[in-house]
Coordinates of N, CA and C in Angstrom, one line a residue:
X1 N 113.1 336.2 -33.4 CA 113.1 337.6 -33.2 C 112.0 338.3 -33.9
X2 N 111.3 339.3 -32.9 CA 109.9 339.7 -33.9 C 111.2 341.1 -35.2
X3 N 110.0 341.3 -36.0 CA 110.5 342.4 -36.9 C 109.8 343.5 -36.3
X4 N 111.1 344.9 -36.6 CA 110.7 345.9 -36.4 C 109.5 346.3 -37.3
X5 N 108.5 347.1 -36.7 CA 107.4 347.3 -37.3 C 107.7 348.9 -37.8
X6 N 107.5 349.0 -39.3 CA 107.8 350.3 -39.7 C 106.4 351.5 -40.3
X7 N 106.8 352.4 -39.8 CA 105.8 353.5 -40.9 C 106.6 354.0 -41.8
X8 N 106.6 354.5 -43.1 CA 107.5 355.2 -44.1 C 105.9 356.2 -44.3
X9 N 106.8 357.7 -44.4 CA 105.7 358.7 -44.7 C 106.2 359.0 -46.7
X10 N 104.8 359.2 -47.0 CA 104.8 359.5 -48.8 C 106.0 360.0 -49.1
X11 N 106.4 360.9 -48.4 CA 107.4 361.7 -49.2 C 108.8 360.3 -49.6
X12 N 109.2 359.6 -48.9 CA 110.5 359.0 -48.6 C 109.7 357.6 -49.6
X13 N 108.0 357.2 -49.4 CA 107.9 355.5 -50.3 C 108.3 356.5 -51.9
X14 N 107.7 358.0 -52.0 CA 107.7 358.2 -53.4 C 108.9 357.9 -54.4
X15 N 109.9 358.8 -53.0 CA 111.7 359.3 -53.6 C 112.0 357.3 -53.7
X16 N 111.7 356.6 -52.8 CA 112.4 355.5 -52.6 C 111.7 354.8 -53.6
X17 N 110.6 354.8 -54.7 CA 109.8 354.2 -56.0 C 110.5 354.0 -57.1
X18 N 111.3 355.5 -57.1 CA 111.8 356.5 -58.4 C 113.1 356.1 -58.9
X19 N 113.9 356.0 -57.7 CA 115.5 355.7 -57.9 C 115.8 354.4 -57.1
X20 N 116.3 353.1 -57.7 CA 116.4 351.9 -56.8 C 117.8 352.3 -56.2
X21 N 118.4 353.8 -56.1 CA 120.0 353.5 -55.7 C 119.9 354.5 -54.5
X22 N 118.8 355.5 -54.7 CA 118.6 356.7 -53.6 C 118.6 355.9 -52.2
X23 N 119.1 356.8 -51.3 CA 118.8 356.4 -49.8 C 117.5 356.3 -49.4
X24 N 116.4 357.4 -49.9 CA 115.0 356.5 -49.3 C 114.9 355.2 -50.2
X25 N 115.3 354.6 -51.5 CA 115.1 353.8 -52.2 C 115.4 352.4 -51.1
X26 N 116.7 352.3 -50.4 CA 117.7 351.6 -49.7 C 116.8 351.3 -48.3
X27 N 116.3 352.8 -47.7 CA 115.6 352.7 -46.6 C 114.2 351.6 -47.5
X28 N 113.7 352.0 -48.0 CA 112.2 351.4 -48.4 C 112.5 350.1 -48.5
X29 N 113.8 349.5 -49.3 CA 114.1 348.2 -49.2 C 114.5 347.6 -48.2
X30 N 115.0 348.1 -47.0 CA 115.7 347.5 -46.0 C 113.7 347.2 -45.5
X31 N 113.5 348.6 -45.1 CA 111.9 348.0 -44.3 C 110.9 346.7 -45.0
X32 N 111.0 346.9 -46.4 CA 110.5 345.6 -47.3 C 110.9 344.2 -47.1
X33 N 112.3 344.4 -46.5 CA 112.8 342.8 -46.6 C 113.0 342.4 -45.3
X34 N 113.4 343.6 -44.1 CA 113.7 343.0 -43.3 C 112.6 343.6 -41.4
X35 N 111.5 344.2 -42.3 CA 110.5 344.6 -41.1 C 109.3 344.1 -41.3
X36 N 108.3 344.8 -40.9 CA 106.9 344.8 -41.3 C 106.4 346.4 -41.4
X37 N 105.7 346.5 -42.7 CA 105.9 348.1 -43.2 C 104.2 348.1 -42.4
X38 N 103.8 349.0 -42.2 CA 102.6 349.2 -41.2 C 101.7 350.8 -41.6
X39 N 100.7 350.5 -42.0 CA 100.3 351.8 -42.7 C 98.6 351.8 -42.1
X40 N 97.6 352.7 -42.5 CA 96.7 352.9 -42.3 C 96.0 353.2 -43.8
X41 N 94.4 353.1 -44.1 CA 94.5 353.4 -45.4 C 94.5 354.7 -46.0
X42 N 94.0 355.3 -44.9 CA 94.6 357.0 -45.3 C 96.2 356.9 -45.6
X43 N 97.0 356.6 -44.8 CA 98.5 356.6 -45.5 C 99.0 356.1 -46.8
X44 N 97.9 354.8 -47.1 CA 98.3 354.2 -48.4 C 97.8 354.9 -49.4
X45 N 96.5 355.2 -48.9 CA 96.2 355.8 -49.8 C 96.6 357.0 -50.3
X46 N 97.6 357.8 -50.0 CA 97.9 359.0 -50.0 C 99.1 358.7 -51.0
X47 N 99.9 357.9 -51.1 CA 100.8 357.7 -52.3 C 100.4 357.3 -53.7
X48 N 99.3 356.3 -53.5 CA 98.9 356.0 -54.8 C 98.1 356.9 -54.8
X49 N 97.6 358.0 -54.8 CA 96.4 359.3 -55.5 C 97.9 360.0 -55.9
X50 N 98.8 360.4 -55.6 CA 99.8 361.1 -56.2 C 100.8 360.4 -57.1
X51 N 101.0 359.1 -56.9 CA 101.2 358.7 -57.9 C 100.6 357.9 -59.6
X52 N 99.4 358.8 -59.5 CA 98.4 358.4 -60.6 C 98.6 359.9 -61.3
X53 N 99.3 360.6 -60.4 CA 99.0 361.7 -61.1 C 100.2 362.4 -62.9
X54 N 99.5 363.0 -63.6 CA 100.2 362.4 -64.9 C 101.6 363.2 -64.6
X55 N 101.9 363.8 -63.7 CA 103.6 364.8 -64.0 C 104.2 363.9 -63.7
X56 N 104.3 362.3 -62.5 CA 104.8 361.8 -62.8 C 104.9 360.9 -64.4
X57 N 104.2 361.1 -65.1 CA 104.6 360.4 -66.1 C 105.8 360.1 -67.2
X58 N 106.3 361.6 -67.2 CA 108.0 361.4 -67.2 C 108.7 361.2 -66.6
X59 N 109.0 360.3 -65.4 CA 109.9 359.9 -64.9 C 109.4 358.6 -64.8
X60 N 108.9 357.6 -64.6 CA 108.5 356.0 -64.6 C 107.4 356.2 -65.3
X61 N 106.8 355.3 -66.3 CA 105.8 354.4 -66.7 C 104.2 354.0 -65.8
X62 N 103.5 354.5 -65.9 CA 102.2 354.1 -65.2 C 102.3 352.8 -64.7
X63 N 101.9 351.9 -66.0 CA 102.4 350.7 -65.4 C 103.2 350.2 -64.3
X64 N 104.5 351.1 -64.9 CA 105.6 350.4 -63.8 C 105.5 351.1 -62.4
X65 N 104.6 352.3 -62.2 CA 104.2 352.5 -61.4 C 103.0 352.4 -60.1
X66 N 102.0 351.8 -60.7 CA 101.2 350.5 -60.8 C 101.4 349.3 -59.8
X67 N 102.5 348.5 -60.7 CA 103.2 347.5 -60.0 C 103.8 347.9 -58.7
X68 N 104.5 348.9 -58.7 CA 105.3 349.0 -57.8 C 104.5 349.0 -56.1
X69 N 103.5 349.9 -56.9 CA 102.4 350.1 -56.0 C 102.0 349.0 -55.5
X70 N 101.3 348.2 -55.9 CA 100.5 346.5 -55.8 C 101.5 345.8 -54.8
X71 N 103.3 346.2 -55.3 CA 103.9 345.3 -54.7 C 104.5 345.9 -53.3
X72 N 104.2 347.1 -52.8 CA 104.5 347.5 -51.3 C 102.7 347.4 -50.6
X73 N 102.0 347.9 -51.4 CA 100.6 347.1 -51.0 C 100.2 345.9 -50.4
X74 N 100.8 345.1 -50.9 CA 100.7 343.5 -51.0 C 101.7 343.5 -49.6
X75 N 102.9 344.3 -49.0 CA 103.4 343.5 -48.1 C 103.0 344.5 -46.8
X76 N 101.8 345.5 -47.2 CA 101.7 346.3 -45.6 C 100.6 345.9 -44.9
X77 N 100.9 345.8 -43.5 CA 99.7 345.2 -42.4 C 99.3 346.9 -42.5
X78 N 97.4 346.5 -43.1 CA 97.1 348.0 -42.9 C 96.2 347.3 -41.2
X79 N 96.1 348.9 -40.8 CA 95.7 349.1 -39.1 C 94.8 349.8 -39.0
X80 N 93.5 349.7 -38.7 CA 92.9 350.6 -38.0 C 93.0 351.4 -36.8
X81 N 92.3 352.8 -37.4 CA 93.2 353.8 -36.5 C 91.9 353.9 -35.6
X82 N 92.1 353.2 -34.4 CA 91.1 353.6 -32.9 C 91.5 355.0 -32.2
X83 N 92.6 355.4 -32.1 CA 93.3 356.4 -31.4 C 93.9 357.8 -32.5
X84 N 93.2 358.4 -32.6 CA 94.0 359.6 -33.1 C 94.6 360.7 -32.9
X85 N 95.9 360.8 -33.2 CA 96.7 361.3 -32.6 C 97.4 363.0 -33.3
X86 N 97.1 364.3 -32.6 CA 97.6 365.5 -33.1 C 98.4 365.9 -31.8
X87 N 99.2 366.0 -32.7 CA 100.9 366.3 -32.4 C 101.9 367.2 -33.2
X88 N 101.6 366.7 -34.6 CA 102.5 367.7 -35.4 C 101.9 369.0 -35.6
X89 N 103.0 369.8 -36.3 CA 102.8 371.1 -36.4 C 102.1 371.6 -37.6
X90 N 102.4 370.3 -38.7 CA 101.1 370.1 -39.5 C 100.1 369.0 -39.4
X91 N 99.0 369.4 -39.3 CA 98.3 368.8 -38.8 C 98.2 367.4 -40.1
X92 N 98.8 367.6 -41.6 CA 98.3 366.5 -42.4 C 99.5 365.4 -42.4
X93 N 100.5 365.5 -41.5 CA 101.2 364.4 -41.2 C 100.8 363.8 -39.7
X94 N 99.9 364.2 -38.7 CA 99.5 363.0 -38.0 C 99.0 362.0 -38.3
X95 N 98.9 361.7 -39.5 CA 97.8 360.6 -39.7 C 98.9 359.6 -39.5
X96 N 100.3 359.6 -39.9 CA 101.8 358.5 -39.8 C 101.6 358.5 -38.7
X97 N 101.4 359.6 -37.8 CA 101.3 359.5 -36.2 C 100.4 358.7 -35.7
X98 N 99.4 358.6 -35.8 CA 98.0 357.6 -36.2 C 98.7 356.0 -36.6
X99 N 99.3 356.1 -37.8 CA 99.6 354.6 -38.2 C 100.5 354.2 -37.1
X100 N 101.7 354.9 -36.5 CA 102.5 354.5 -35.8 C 102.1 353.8 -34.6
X101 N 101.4 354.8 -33.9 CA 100.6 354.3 -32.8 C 99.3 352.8 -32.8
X102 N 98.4 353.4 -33.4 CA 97.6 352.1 -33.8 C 98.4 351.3 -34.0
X103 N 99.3 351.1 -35.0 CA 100.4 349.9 -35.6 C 100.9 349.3 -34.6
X104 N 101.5 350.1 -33.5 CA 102.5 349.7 -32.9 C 103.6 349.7 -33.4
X105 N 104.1 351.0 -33.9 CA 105.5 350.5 -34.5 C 106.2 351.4 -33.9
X106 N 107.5 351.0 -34.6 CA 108.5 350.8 -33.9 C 109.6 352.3 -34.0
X107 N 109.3 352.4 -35.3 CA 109.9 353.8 -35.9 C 109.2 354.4 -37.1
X108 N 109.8 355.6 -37.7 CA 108.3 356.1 -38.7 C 109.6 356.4 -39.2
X109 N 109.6 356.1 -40.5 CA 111.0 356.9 -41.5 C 110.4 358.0 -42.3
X110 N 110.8 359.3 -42.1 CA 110.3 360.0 -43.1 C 111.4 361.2 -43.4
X111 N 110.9 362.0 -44.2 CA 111.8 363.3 -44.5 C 111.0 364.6 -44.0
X112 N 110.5 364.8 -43.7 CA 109.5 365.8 -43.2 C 110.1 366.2 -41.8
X113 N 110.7 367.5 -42.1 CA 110.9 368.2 -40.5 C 109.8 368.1 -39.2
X114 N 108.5 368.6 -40.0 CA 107.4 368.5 -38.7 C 107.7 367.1 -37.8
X115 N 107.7 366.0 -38.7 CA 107.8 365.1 -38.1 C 108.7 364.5 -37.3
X116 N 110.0 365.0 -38.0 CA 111.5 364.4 -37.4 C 111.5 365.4 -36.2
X117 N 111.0 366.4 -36.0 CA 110.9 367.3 -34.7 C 110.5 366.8 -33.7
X118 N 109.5 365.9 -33.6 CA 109.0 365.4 -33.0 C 109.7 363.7 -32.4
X119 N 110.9 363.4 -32.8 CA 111.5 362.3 -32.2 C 111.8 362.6 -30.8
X120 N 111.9 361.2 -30.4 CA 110.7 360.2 -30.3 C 110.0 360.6 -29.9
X121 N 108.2 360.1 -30.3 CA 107.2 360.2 -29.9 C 106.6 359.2 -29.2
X122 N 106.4 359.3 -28.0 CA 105.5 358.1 -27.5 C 106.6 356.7 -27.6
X123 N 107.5 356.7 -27.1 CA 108.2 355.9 -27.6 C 109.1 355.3 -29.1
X124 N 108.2 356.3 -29.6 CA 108.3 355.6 -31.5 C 109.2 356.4 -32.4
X125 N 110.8 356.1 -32.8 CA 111.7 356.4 -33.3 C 111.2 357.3 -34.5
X126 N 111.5 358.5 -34.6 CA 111.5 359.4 -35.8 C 112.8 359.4 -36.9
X127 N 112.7 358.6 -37.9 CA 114.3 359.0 -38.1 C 114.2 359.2 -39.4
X128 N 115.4 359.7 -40.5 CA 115.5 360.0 -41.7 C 116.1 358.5 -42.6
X129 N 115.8 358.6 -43.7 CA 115.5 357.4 -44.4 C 117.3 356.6 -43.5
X130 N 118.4 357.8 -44.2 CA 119.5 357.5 -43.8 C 119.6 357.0 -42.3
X131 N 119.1 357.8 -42.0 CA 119.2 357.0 -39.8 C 119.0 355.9 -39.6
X132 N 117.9 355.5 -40.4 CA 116.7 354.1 -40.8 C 118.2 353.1 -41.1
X133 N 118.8 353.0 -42.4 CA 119.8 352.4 -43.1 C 121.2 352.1 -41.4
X134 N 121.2 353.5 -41.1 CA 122.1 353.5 -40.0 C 122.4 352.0 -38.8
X135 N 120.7 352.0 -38.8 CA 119.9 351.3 -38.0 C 120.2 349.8 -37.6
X136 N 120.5 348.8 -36.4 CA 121.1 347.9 -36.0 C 119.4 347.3 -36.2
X137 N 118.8 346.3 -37.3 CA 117.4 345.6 -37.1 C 117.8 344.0 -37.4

């Protein structure tokens, strides 16, 4: 059986970093263990610049935020984006729209209204971390 191929937008890898019990935490682990997480490097790179930044530093450890990083890094097929795609209503979340497509995936989990407005797009399931968890993979 192939794995669902996933996008997670910043907001949902951050919340799901912070708390191992939160529902995007749950969502981020289900796509970790049991998909292929699918990003572009503008998307990756968009969590680790915000998570370098010092306000998080009372809530996790650099370090341990660091790691965490290295270790969702270490399991995403990044994609070159041939096709670029404006759709949302903000323009700074097409870029997931970008990874999805290029990627080919399958669904984009995020929390972001612009985005979830837009289910489905082009075939490609919009859903909230919880929908994600809902989810028969």
């Amino acid at each position: 059986m192939t794995r669902e191929r996933v996008v997670i937008d910043t907001n949902v890898l951050i919340s799901g970093l912070f708390s191992t019990t939160s529902t995007p935490a749950l969502a981020l682990e289900k796509a970790v263990t049991k998909a292929q997480l699918v990003a572009t490097t503008e998307t990756l790179r968009e969590p680790i610049e915000k998570l370098l930044l010092p306000k998080f530093d009372r809530y996790v450890r650099r370090e341990r935020r660091d790691a965490l990083l290295q270790r969702v890094a270490s399991l995403v097929e990044i994609v070159d984006v041939l096709q670029h795609v404006r759709a949302s209503r903000d323009p700074k979340d097409d870029k997931f729209l970008d990874a999805a497509v290029n990627g080919r995936a399958d669904v984009i989990v995020a929390g972001d209204t612009d985005l979830l407005d837009l289910n489905p797009f082009r075939g490609i399931a919009i859903v909230t971390p919880a929908d994600y968890l809902a989810r028969d993979t």
